PDB file of C-alpha atoms in Angstrom:
ATOM      1  CA  LYS A 161     -16.061 -59.841 164.274  1.00 88.00           C
ATOM      2  CA  PRO A 162     -14.206 -56.457 162.815  1.00 94.00           C
ATOM      3  CA  ILE A 163     -15.749 -54.768 160.013  1.00 95.00           C
ATOM      4  CA  TYR A 164     -13.064 -55.625 157.549  1.00 95.00           C
ATOM      5  CA  VAL A 165     -13.813 -59.509 158.102  1.00 95.00           C
ATOM      6  CA  GLN A 166     -17.666 -58.695 157.924  1.00 93.00           C
ATOM      7  CA  TYR A 167     -16.988 -56.721 154.390  1.00 95.00           C
ATOM      8  CA  LEU A 168     -14.915 -59.337 153.248  1.00 95.00           C
ATOM      9  CA  ARG A 169     -17.685 -62.035 153.925  1.00 94.00           C
ATOM     10  CA  TRP A 170     -20.028 -59.784 152.248  1.00 90.00           C
ATOM     11  CA  VAL A 171     -17.988 -59.386 149.175  1.00 94.00           C
ATOM     12  CA  GLY A 172     -17.769 -62.914 149.186  1.00 94.00           C
ATOM     13  CA  GLN A 173     -21.621 -63.815 149.620  1.00 91.00           C
ATOM     14  CA  VAL A 174     -22.260 -61.056 146.795  1.00 91.00           C
ATOM     15  CA  LEU A 175     -19.904 -62.877 144.316  1.00 93.00           C
ATOM     16  CA  GLN A 176     -21.840 -65.614 144.749  1.00 92.00           C
ATOM     17  CA  GLY A 177     -25.267 -64.121 143.905  1.00 87.00           C
ATOM     18  CA  ASN A 178     -26.105 -63.966 147.555  1.00 88.00           C
ATOM     19  CA  LEU A 179     -27.315 -60.354 147.844  1.00 87.00           C
ATOM     20  CA  GLY A 180     -28.951 -61.099 151.288  1.00 87.00           C
ATOM     21  CA  TYR A 181     -32.669 -60.632 152.538  1.00 87.00           C
ATOM     22  CA  SER A 182     -34.832 -57.726 152.288  1.00 87.00           C
ATOM     23  CA  ARG A 183     -36.505 -56.901 155.682  1.00 88.00           C
ATOM     24  CA  LEU A 184     -38.828 -54.602 154.053  1.00 88.00           C
ATOM     25  CA  TYR A 185     -40.301 -57.161 151.483  1.00 85.00           C
ATOM     26  CA  ARG A 186     -39.586 -60.239 153.216  1.00 90.00           C
ATOM     27  CA  ARG A 187     -38.019 -61.835 150.160  1.00 90.00           C
ATOM     28  CA  PRO A 188     -34.507 -62.327 149.060  1.00 89.00           C
ATOM     29  CA  VAL A 189     -32.937 -59.353 147.500  1.00 88.00           C
ATOM     30  CA  ILE A 190     -32.256 -61.189 144.218  1.00 89.00           C
ATOM     31  CA  SER A 191     -36.207 -61.799 143.660  1.00 88.00           C
ATOM     32  CA  ILE A 192     -36.825 -58.171 143.845  1.00 86.00           C
ATOM     33  CA  LEU A 193     -33.971 -56.968 141.313  1.00 87.00           C
ATOM     34  CA  PRO A 194     -35.927 -58.091 137.978  1.00 85.00           C
ATOM     35  CA  ASP A 195     -38.974 -56.002 138.956  1.00 78.00           C
ATOM     36  CA  ARG A 196     -37.130 -53.017 139.952  1.00 81.00           C
ATOM     37  CA  LEU A 197     -34.942 -53.409 136.751  1.00 87.00           C
ATOM     38  CA  VAL A 198     -37.665 -52.962 134.059  1.00 84.00           C
ATOM     39  CA  ASN A 199     -38.743 -49.981 136.170  1.00 82.00           C
ATOM     40  CA  THR A 200     -35.145 -48.423 135.673  1.00 87.00           C
ATOM     41  CA  LEU A 201     -34.613 -49.453 132.196  1.00 90.00           C
ATOM     42  CA  VAL A 202     -37.911 -47.767 131.258  1.00 87.00           C
ATOM     43  CA  LEU A 203     -37.142 -44.456 133.195  1.00 89.00           C
ATOM     44  CA  THR A 204     -33.573 -44.162 131.762  1.00 93.00           C
ATOM     45  CA  SER A 205     -34.542 -45.112 128.175  1.00 94.00           C
ATOM     46  CA  LEU A 206     -37.212 -42.659 128.302  1.00 94.00           C
ATOM     47  CA  SER A 207     -35.210 -40.028 129.751  1.00 95.00           C
ATOM     48  CA  LEU A 208     -32.375 -40.541 127.231  1.00 96.00           C
ATOM     49  CA  LEU A 209     -35.081 -40.574 124.380  1.00 96.00           C
ATOM     50  CA  VAL A 210     -36.628 -36.998 125.524  1.00 96.00           C
ATOM     51  CA  SER A 211     -33.131 -35.625 125.997  1.00 95.00           C
ATOM     52  CA  VAL A 212     -31.626 -36.714 122.476  1.00 95.00           C
ATOM     53  CA  LEU A 213     -35.088 -35.265 120.950  1.00 96.00           C
ATOM     54  CA  ILE A 214     -34.986 -32.143 122.700  1.00 95.00           C
ATOM     55  CA  ALA A 215     -31.212 -31.519 122.689  1.00 95.00           C
ATOM     56  CA  ILE A 216     -29.977 -31.903 119.030  1.00 93.00           C
ATOM     57  CA  PRO A 217     -32.620 -29.548 117.727  1.00 94.00           C
ATOM     58  CA  ILE A 218     -32.451 -26.985 120.260  1.00 95.00           C
ATOM     59  CA  GLY A 219     -28.329 -27.310 120.243  1.00 94.00           C
ATOM     60  CA  VAL A 220     -28.365 -27.036 116.431  1.00 93.00           C
ATOM     61  CA  TYR A 221     -30.570 -24.088 116.313  1.00 93.00           C
ATOM     62  CA  SER A 222     -28.448 -22.243 118.979  1.00 94.00           C
ATOM     63  CA  ALA A 223     -25.422 -22.796 117.107  1.00 92.00           C
ATOM     64  CA  LEU A 224     -26.972 -21.308 113.894  1.00 90.00           C
ATOM     65  CA  LYS A 225     -28.090 -18.395 115.765  1.00 91.00           C
ATOM     66  CA  GLN A 226     -24.679 -17.704 117.342  1.00 91.00           C
ATOM     67  CA  TYR A 227     -24.763 -14.288 119.516  1.00 92.00           C
ATOM     68  CA  SER A 228     -28.276 -13.841 119.498  1.00 94.00           C
ATOM     69  CA  TRP A 229     -30.399 -13.324 122.326  1.00 95.00           C
ATOM     70  CA  THR A 230     -32.125 -16.646 121.844  1.00 94.00           C
ATOM     71  CA  ASP A 231     -28.491 -18.591 121.843  1.00 93.00           C
ATOM     72  CA  TYR A 232     -27.736 -16.271 124.698  1.00 95.00           C
ATOM     73  CA  SER A 233     -30.985 -17.593 127.052  1.00 94.00           C
ATOM     74  CA  LEU A 234     -30.593 -21.110 125.908  1.00 94.00           C
ATOM     75  CA  SER A 235     -26.813 -20.982 126.963  1.00 92.00           C
ATOM     76  CA  ILE A 236     -28.354 -19.735 130.325  1.00 94.00           C
ATOM     77  CA  PHE A 237     -30.766 -22.599 130.423  1.00 91.00           C
ATOM     78  CA  SER A 238     -28.073 -25.159 129.622  1.00 92.00           C
ATOM     79  CA  PHE A 239     -25.592 -23.678 132.395  1.00 92.00           C
ATOM     80  CA  VAL A 240     -28.459 -23.621 134.811  1.00 91.00           C
ATOM     81  CA  GLY A 241     -29.315 -27.289 133.846  1.00 89.00           C
ATOM     82  CA  ILE A 242     -26.002 -28.610 134.203  1.00 91.00           C
ATOM     83  CA  SER A 243     -25.260 -26.552 137.689  1.00 91.00           C
ATOM     84  CA  LEU A 244     -28.135 -27.670 139.407  1.00 89.00           C
ATOM     85  CA  PRO A 245     -28.045 -31.061 141.144  1.00 91.00           C
ATOM     86  CA  VAL A 246     -30.473 -33.496 140.250  1.00 89.00           C
ATOM     87  CA  PHE A 247     -32.081 -34.116 143.289  1.00 90.00           C
ATOM     88  CA  TRP A 248     -32.409 -30.060 144.096  1.00 93.00           C
ATOM     89  CA  SER A 249     -34.373 -29.980 140.406  1.00 91.00           C
ATOM     90  CA  GLY A 250     -36.483 -32.797 141.357  1.00 91.00           C
ATOM     91  CA  LEU A 251     -37.367 -31.263 144.570  1.00 93.00           C
ATOM     92  CA  LEU A 252     -38.102 -28.041 142.707  1.00 93.00           C
ATOM     93  CA  LEU A 253     -40.288 -29.684 140.355  1.00 92.00           C
ATOM     94  CA  ILE A 254     -42.312 -31.850 142.825  1.00 93.00           C
ATOM     95  CA  LEU A 255     -43.081 -28.708 144.612  1.00 94.00           C
ATOM     96  CA  LEU A 256     -44.150 -27.113 141.472  1.00 94.00           C
ATOM     97  CA  PHE A 257     -46.258 -29.579 139.706  1.00 93.00           C
ATOM     98  CA  SER A 258     -47.376 -31.957 142.605  1.00 91.00           C
ATOM     99  CA  VAL A 259     -47.838 -29.549 145.370  1.00 93.00           C
ATOM    100  CA  THR A 260     -48.588 -26.327 143.607  1.00 93.00           C
ATOM    101  CA  LEU A 261     -50.472 -27.427 140.830  1.00 93.00           C
ATOM    102  CA  GLU A 262     -51.555 -30.793 141.742  1.00 88.00           C
ATOM    103  CA  TRP A 263     -50.994 -32.135 138.116  1.00 90.00           C
ATOM    104  CA  LEU A 264     -48.626 -34.826 138.771  1.00 89.00           C
ATOM    105  CA  PRO A 265     -48.199 -37.462 141.492  1.00 87.00           C
ATOM    106  CA  PRO A 266     -45.092 -36.701 143.724  1.00 87.00           C
ATOM    107  CA  GLY A 267     -43.976 -40.302 143.926  1.00 83.00           C
ATOM    108  CA  GLY A 268     -44.433 -43.669 142.897  1.00 77.00           C
ATOM    109  CA  HIS A 269     -44.347 -46.052 139.781  1.00 71.00           C
ATOM    110  CA  TYR A 270     -47.731 -47.080 139.405  1.00 69.00           C
ATOM    111  CA  SER A 271     -51.408 -46.059 139.867  1.00 60.00           C
ATOM    112  CA  LEU A 272     -53.234 -47.839 142.580  1.00 57.00           C
ATOM    113  CA  GLU A 273     -56.689 -47.498 141.248  1.00 63.00           C
ATOM    114  CA  PRO A 274     -58.170 -50.408 140.051  1.00 67.00           C
ATOM    115  CA  GLY A 275     -58.061 -50.674 136.483  1.00 69.00           C
ATOM    116  CA  ALA A 276     -55.812 -47.565 136.093  1.00 71.00           C
ATOM    117  CA  THR A 277     -55.151 -46.780 132.228  1.00 77.00           C
ATOM    118  CA  LEU A 278     -51.763 -46.695 130.281  1.00 77.00           C
ATOM    119  CA  LEU A 279     -52.102 -42.648 130.580  1.00 80.00           C
ATOM    120  CA  ALA A 280     -52.758 -43.052 134.319  1.00 76.00           C
ATOM    121  CA  LYS A 281     -49.767 -45.305 134.423  1.00 77.00           C
ATOM    122  CA  ILE A 282     -47.565 -42.348 132.279  1.00 83.00           C
ATOM    123  CA  ARG A 283     -48.302 -39.623 134.709  1.00 85.00           C
ATOM    124  CA  TYR A 284     -46.089 -41.391 137.076  1.00 86.00           C
ATOM    125  CA  LEU A 285     -43.100 -41.398 134.555  1.00 88.00           C
ATOM    126  CA  VAL A 286     -43.440 -37.721 133.605  1.00 91.00           C
ATOM    127  CA  LEU A 287     -41.917 -35.795 136.891  1.00 92.00           C
ATOM    128  CA  PRO A 288     -38.954 -38.593 136.969  1.00 92.00           C
ATOM    129  CA  VAL A 289     -38.428 -38.338 133.047  1.00 93.00           C
ATOM    130  CA  MET A 290     -38.106 -34.453 133.167  1.00 92.00           C
ATOM    131  CA  VAL A 291     -35.846 -34.062 136.077  1.00 92.00           C
ATOM    132  CA  LEU A 292     -33.503 -36.837 134.697  1.00 92.00           C
ATOM    133  CA  SER A 293     -33.704 -35.510 131.192  1.00 93.00           C
ATOM    134  CA  LEU A 294     -33.018 -31.774 132.403  1.00 90.00           C
ATOM    135  CA  PHE A 295     -29.174 -32.451 133.194  1.00 88.00           C
ATOM    136  CA  SER A 296     -28.540 -34.509 130.052  1.00 92.00           C
ATOM    137  CA  THR A 297     -30.550 -32.271 127.897  1.00 94.00           C
ATOM    138  CA  ALA A 298     -28.472 -29.211 129.247  1.00 93.00           C
ATOM    139  CA  SER A 299     -25.037 -30.897 128.457  1.00 93.00           C
ATOM    140  CA  TRP A 300     -25.872 -32.342 125.286  1.00 94.00           C
ATOM    141  CA  MET A 301     -27.444 -29.294 123.897  1.00 95.00           C
ATOM    142  CA  ARG A 302     -24.168 -27.735 124.622  1.00 94.00           C
ATOM    143  CA  TYR A 303     -22.229 -30.387 122.905  1.00 94.00           C
ATOM    144  CA  MET A 304     -24.220 -29.944 120.122  1.00 93.00           C
ATOM    145  CA  ARG A 305     -24.147 -26.478 119.949  1.00 94.00           C
ATOM    146  CA  SER A 306     -20.254 -26.386 119.714  1.00 93.00           C
ATOM    147  CA  SER A 307     -20.030 -29.348 117.680  1.00 93.00           C
ATOM    148  CA  ILE A 308     -22.157 -27.780 114.871  1.00 92.00           C
ATOM    149  CA  LEU A 309     -19.991 -24.200 115.446  1.00 92.00           C
ATOM    150  CA  GLU A 310     -17.104 -26.352 114.601  1.00 92.00           C
ATOM    151  CA  VAL A 311     -18.365 -28.386 111.683  1.00 91.00           C
ATOM    152  CA  ILE A 312     -20.011 -25.361 109.901  1.00 88.00           C
ATOM    153  CA  GLN A 313     -16.212 -23.394 109.483  1.00 87.00           C
ATOM    154  CA  GLN A 314     -15.116 -27.123 107.749  1.00 89.00           C
ATOM    155  CA  SER A 315     -14.025 -26.749 104.295  1.00 90.00           C
ATOM    156  CA  PHE A 316     -16.526 -29.338 103.286  1.00 90.00           C
ATOM    157  CA  VAL A 317     -19.585 -27.396 104.319  1.00 87.00           C
ATOM    158  CA  MET A 318     -18.232 -24.476 102.775  1.00 88.00           C
ATOM    159  CA  THR A 319     -18.099 -26.072  99.498  1.00 90.00           C
ATOM    160  CA  ALA A 320     -21.523 -27.552  99.986  1.00 88.00           C
ATOM    161  CA  ARG A 321     -22.278 -23.790 100.401  1.00 87.00           C
ATOM    162  CA  ALA A 322     -20.535 -22.604  97.376  1.00 90.00           C
ATOM    163  CA  LYS A 323     -22.008 -25.323  95.129  1.00 90.00           C
ATOM    164  CA  GLY A 324     -25.362 -23.482  95.643  1.00 89.00           C
ATOM    165  CA  LEU A 325     -26.967 -25.745  97.722  1.00 88.00           C
ATOM    166  CA  LYS A 326     -29.827 -24.755 100.437  1.00 90.00           C
ATOM    167  CA  GLU A 327     -28.559 -23.984 103.942  1.00 86.00           C
ATOM    168  CA  ARG A 328     -31.254 -26.738 105.214  1.00 87.00           C
ATOM    169  CA  VAL A 329     -29.410 -29.284 102.860  1.00 88.00           C
ATOM    170  CA  VAL A 330     -25.559 -28.393 103.840  1.00 87.00           C
ATOM    171  CA  LEU A 331     -27.055 -28.709 107.411  1.00 87.00           C
ATOM    172  CA  LEU A 332     -28.897 -32.049 107.184  1.00 85.00           C
ATOM    173  CA  ARG A 333     -26.655 -33.630 104.692  1.00 86.00           C
ATOM    174  CA  HIS A 334     -22.945 -32.467 105.742  1.00 85.00           C
ATOM    175  CA  ALA A 335     -23.071 -30.577 108.911  1.00 85.00           C
ATOM    176  CA  LEU A 336     -25.184 -33.084 111.128  1.00 84.00           C
ATOM    177  CA  ARG A 337     -23.183 -36.146 109.996  1.00 82.00           C
TER     178      ARG A 337
END
């Protein structure tokens, strides 16, 4: 059959819930998806959490230290993190932490050792979480920096400072909202 007919037939099957048969696992693809979906959700949730926990404080600190060497170095880090493709940074981190230092496993998603502990399983998440968090941390850090720089010039923040509130209280109660 022509390629467009094959494609339309495939789309029709997908819409009916038939995703085909995996030759590698010798099972229907739909039966493989739940296991893979759990792994994907764990990985993306952890990388999101790490990104937020790192990006917000660093972005705020960079904004408060505007035009300092710290701000410049954090900005360079964020531009590098945004500019590097994820697959390239992944390869570099695998080369560093798995091949050179031998601290982390280069791939996989669980320990093959019998009776592996939770810590052994977490080792398999460290490298992928680092790679996925790098880009989002860098971009959120830039976003937080620019947002804080914009907010601290607003009149309500200046009013809070004029009332004599401590800088920490002004930042936490007014600017970060």
